[in-house]
XYZ file of N, CA and C in Angstrom:
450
model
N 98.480 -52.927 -17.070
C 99.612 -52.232 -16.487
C 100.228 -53.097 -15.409
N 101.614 -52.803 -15.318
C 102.295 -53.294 -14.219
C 103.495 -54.013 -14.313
N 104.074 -54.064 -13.427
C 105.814 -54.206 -13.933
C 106.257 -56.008 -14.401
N 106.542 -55.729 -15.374
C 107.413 -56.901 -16.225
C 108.977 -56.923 -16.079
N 109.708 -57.852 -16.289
C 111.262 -57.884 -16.778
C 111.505 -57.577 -18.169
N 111.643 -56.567 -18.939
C 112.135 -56.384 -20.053
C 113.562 -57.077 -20.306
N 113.942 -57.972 -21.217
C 115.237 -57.897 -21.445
C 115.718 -57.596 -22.600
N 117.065 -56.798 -22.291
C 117.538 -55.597 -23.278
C 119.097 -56.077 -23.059
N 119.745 -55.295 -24.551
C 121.175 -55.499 -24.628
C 122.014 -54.715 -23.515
N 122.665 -55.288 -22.682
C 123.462 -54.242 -21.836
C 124.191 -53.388 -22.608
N 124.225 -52.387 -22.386
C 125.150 -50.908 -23.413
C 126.295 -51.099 -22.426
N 127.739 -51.137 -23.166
C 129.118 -50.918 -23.015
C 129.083 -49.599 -22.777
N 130.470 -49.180 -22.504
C 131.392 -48.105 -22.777
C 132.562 -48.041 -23.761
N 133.093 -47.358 -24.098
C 134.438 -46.987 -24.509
C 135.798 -47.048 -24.108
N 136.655 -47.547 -24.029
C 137.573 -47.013 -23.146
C 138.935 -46.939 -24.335
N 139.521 -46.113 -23.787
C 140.774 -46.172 -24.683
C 141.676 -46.665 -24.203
N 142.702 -47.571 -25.404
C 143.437 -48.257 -25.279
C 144.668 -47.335 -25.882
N 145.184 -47.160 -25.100
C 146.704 -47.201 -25.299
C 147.809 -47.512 -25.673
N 148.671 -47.812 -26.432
C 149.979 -48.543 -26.555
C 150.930 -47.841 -26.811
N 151.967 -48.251 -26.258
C 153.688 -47.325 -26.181
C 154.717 -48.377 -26.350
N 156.282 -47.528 -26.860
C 156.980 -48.259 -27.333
C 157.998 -48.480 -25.936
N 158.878 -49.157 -25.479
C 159.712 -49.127 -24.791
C 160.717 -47.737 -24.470
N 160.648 -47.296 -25.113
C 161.181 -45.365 -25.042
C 160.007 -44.724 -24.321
N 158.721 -45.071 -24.000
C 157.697 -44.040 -23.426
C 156.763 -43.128 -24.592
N 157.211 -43.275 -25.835
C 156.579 -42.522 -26.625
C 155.107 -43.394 -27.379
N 154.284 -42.907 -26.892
C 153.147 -43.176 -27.730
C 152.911 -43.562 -28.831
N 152.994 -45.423 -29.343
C 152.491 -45.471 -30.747
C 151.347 -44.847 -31.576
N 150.279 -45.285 -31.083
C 149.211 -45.044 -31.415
C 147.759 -45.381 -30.332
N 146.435 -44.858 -30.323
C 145.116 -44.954 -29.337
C 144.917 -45.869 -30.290
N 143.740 -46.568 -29.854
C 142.241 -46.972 -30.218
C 141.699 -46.816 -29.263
N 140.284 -47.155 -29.522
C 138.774 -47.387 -28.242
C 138.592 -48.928 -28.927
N 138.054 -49.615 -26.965
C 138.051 -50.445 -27.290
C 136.378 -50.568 -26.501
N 135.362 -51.262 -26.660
C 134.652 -51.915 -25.800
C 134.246 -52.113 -24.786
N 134.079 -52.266 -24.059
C 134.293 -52.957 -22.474
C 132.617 -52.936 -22.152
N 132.728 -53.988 -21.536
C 130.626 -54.774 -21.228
C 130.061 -54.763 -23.191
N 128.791 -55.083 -22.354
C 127.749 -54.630 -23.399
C 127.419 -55.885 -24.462
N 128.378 -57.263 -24.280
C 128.181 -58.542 -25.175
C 126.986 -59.248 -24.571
N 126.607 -59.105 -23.306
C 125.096 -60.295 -22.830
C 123.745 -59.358 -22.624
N 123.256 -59.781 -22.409
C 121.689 -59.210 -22.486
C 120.912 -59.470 -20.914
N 120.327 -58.528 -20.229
C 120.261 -58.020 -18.978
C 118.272 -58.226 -18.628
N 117.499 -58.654 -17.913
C 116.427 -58.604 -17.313
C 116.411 -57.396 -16.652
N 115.688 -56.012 -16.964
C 115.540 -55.516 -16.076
C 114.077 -55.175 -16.038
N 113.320 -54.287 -14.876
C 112.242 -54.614 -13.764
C 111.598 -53.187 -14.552
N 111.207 -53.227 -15.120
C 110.406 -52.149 -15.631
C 108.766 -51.924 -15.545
N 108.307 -50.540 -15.276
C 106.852 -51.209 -15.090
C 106.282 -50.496 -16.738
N 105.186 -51.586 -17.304
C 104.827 -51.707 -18.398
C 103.724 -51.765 -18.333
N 102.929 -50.647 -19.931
C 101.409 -50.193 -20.172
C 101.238 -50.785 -21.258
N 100.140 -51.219 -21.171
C 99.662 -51.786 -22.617
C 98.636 -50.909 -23.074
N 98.628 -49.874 -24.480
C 97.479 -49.051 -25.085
C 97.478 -49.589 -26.184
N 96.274 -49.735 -26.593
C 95.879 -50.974 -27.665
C 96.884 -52.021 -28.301
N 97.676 -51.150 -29.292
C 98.558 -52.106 -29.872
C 100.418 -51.834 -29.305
N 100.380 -51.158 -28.487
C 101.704 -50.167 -28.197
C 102.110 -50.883 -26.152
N 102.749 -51.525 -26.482
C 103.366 -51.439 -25.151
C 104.336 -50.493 -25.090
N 103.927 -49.763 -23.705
C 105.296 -48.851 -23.519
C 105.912 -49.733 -22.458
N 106.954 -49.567 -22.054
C 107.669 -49.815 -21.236
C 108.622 -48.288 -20.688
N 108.564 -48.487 -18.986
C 109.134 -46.928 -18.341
C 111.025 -47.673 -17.820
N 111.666 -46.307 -17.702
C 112.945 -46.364 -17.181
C 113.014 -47.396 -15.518
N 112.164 -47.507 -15.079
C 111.906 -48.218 -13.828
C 110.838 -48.551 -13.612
N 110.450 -49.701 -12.086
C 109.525 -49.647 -12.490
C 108.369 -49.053 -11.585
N 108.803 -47.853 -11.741
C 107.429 -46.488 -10.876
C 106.895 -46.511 -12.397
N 105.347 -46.662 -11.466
C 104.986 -46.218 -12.972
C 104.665 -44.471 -13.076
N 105.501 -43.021 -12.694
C 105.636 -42.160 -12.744
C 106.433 -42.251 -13.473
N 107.514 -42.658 -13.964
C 108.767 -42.894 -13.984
C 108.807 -42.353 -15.833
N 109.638 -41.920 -16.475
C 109.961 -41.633 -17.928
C 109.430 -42.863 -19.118
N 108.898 -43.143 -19.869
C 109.175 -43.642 -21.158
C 110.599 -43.927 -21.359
N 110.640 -45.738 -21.243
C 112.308 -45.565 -22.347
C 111.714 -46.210 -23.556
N 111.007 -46.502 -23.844
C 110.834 -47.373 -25.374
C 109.238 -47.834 -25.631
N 108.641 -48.127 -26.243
C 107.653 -48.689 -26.826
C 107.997 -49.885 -27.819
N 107.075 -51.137 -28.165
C 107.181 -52.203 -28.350
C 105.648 -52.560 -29.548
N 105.949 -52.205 -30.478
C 104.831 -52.159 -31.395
C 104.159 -53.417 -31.537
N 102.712 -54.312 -31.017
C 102.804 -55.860 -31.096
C 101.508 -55.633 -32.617
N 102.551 -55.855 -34.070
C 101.580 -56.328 -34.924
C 102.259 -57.303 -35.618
N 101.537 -58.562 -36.013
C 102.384 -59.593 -36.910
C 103.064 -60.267 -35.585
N 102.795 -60.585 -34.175
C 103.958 -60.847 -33.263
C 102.741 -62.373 -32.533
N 103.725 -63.071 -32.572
C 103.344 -64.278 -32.384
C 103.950 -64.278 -30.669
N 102.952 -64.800 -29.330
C 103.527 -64.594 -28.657
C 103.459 -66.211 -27.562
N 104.542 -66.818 -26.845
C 104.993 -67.970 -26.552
C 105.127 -67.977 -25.400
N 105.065 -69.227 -24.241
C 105.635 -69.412 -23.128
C 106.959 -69.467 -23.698
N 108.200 -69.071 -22.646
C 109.193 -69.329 -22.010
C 110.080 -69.759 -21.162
N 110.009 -71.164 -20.935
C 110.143 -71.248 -19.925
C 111.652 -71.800 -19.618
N 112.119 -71.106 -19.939
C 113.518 -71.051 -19.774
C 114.317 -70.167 -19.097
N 113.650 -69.714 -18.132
C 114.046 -68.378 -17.177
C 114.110 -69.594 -16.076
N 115.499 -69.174 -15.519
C 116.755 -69.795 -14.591
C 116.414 -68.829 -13.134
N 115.736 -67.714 -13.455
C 115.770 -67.149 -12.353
C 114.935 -66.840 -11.892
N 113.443 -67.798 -11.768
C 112.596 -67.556 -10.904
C 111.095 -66.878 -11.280
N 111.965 -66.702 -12.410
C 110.559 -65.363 -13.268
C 109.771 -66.298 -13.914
N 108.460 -66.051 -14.513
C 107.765 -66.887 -15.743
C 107.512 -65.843 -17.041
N 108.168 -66.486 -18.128
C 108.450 -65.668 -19.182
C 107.694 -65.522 -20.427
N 108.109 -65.054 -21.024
C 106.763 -64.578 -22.905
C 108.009 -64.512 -23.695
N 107.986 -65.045 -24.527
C 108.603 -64.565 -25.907
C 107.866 -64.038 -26.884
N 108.476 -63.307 -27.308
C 107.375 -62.432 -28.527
C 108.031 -62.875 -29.881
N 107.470 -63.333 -30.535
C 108.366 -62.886 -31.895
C 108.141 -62.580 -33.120
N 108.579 -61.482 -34.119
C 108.183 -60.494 -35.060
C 107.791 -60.933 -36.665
N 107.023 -60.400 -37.198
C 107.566 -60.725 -38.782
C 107.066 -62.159 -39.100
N 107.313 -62.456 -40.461
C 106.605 -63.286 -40.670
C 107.322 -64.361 -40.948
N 109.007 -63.880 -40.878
C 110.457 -64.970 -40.175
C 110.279 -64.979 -38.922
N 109.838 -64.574 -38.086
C 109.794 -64.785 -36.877
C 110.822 -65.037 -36.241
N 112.072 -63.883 -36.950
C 113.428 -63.636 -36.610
C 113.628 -62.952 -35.331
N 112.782 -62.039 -35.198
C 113.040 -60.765 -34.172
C 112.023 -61.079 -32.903
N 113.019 -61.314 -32.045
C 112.528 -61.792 -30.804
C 112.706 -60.464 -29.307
N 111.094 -60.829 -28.005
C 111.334 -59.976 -26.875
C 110.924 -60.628 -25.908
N 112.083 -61.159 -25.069
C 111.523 -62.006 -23.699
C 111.055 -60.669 -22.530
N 109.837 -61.192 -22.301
C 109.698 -60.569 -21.640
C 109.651 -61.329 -20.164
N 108.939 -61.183 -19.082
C 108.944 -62.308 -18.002
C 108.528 -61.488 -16.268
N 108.108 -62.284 -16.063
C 107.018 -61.504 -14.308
C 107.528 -62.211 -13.473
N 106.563 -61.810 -12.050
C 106.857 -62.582 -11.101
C 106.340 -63.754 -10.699
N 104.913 -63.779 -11.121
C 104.054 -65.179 -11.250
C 103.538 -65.239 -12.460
N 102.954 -66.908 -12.160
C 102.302 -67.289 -13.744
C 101.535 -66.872 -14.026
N 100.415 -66.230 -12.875
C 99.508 -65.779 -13.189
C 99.375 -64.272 -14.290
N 100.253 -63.809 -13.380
C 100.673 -62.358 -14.254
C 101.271 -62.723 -15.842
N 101.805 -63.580 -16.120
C 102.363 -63.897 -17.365
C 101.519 -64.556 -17.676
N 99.919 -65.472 -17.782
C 99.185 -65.477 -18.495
C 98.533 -64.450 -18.735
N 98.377 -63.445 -17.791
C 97.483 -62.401 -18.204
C 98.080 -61.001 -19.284
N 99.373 -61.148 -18.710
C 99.662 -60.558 -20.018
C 99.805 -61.105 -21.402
N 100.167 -62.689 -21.340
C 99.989 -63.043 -22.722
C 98.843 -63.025 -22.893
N 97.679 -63.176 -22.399
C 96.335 -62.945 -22.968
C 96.171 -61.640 -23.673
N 96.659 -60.709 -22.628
C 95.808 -58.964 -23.174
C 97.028 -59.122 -24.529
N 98.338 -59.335 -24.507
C 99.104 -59.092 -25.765
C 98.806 -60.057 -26.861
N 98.531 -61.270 -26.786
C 97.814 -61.710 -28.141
C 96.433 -61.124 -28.857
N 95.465 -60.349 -27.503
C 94.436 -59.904 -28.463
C 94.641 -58.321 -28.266
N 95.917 -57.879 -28.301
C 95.877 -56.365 -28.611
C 96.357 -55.620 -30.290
N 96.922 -56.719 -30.986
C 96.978 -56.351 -32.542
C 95.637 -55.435 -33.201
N 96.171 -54.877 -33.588
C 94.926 -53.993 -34.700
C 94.427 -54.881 -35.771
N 95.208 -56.381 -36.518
C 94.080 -57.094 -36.697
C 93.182 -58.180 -36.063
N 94.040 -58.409 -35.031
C 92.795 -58.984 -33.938
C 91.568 -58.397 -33.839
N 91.742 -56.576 -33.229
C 90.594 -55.922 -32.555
C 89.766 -55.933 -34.113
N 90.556 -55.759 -35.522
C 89.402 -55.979 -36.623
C 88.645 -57.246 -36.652
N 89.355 -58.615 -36.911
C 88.712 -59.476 -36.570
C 87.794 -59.885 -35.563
N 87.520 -59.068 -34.520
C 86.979 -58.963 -33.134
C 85.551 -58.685 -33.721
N 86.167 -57.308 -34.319
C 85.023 -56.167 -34.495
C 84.121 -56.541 -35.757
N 84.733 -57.794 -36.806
C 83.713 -58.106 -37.726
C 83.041 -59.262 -37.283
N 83.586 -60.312 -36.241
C 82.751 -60.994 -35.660
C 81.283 -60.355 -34.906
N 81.690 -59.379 -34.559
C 80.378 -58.672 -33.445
C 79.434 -57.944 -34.470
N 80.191 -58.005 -35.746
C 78.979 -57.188 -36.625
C 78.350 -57.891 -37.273
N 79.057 -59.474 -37.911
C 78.368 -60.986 -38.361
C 76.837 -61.412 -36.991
N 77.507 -61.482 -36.152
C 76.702 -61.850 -34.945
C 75.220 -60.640 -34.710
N 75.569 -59.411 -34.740
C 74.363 -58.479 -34.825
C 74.100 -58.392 -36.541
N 74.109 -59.080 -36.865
C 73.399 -59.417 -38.483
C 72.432 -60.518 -38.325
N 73.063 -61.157 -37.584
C 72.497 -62.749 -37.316
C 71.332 -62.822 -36.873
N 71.404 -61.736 -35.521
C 70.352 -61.165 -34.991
C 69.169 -60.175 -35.031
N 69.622 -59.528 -36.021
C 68.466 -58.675 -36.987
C 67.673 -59.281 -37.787
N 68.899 -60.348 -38.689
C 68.034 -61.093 -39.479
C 66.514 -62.015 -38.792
N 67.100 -62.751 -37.891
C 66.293 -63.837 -36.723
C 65.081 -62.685 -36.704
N 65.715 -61.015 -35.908
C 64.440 -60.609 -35.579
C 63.336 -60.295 -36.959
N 63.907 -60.235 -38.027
C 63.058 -59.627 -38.973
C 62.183 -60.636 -39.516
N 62.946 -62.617 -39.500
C 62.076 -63.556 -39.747
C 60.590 -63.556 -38.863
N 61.022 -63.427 -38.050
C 60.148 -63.866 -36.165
C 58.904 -62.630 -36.687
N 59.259 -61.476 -37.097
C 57.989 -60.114 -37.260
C 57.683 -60.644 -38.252
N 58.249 -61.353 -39.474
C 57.160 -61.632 -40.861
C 56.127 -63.099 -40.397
N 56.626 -63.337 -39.586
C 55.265 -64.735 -39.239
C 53.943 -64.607 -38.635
């Protein structure tokens, strides 16, 4: 637990556009846009439960759920291309490794430690984990059962 920089698409608004003819009479509306083309760092504080990062609206960690971040199949990277001070993670999805999530802290330390807990929080990691520890107490039964037949 503890607060990361999520970065997310800034959300626009709407606004309507207007146009009129030289008489004052109204051609026709549209809506147009306005913000919402660059992508924003913000300070969120973030839980990691096994394979599920949540991430909250701020960063109290009282604070609402805005999203969760599913890490399976996610290959995860330094970044170090943060201009502003932060040390960063890239995540990225799939097995194009198209779909990307910078994430990024305040020290390095904190951004190794979360890339640590997020590379071994996949559900096939914790399997691979969990058949190593059952190879290894095989290993050790076996040993003990040689050692009693001598």
């Amino acid at each position: 637990e503890g607060v990361l920089f999520v970065r997310e698409r800034q959300e626009g608004f709407f606004k309507r556009n207007e146009s009129s003819k030289a008489g004052g009479t109204i051609k026709g509306t549209s809506l147009i846009c306005v913000g919402g083309a660059g992508k924003v760092s913000v300070e969120r504080w973030c839980r990691l439960r096994g394979n599920l990062l949540f991430y909250f609206k701020s960063r109290d960690q009282w604070s609402e759920p805005a999203g969760v971040i599913v890490l399976e199949n996610v290959a995860v990277k330094v970044d170090n291309s943060g201009m502003d001070g932060t040390f960063g993670i890239l995540l990225t999805f799939g097995s194009s490794q198209s779909q990307l999530q910078h994430l990024s802290s305040y020290t390095q330390s904190e951004r190794d430690s979360w890339r640590a807990a997020i590379e071994s929080a996949s559900h096939f990691k914790m399997r691979l984990h969990l058949q190593t520890l059952k190879d290894r107490l095989a290993q050790i039964q076996n040993a003990d059962e040689r050692d009693e037949g001598q």
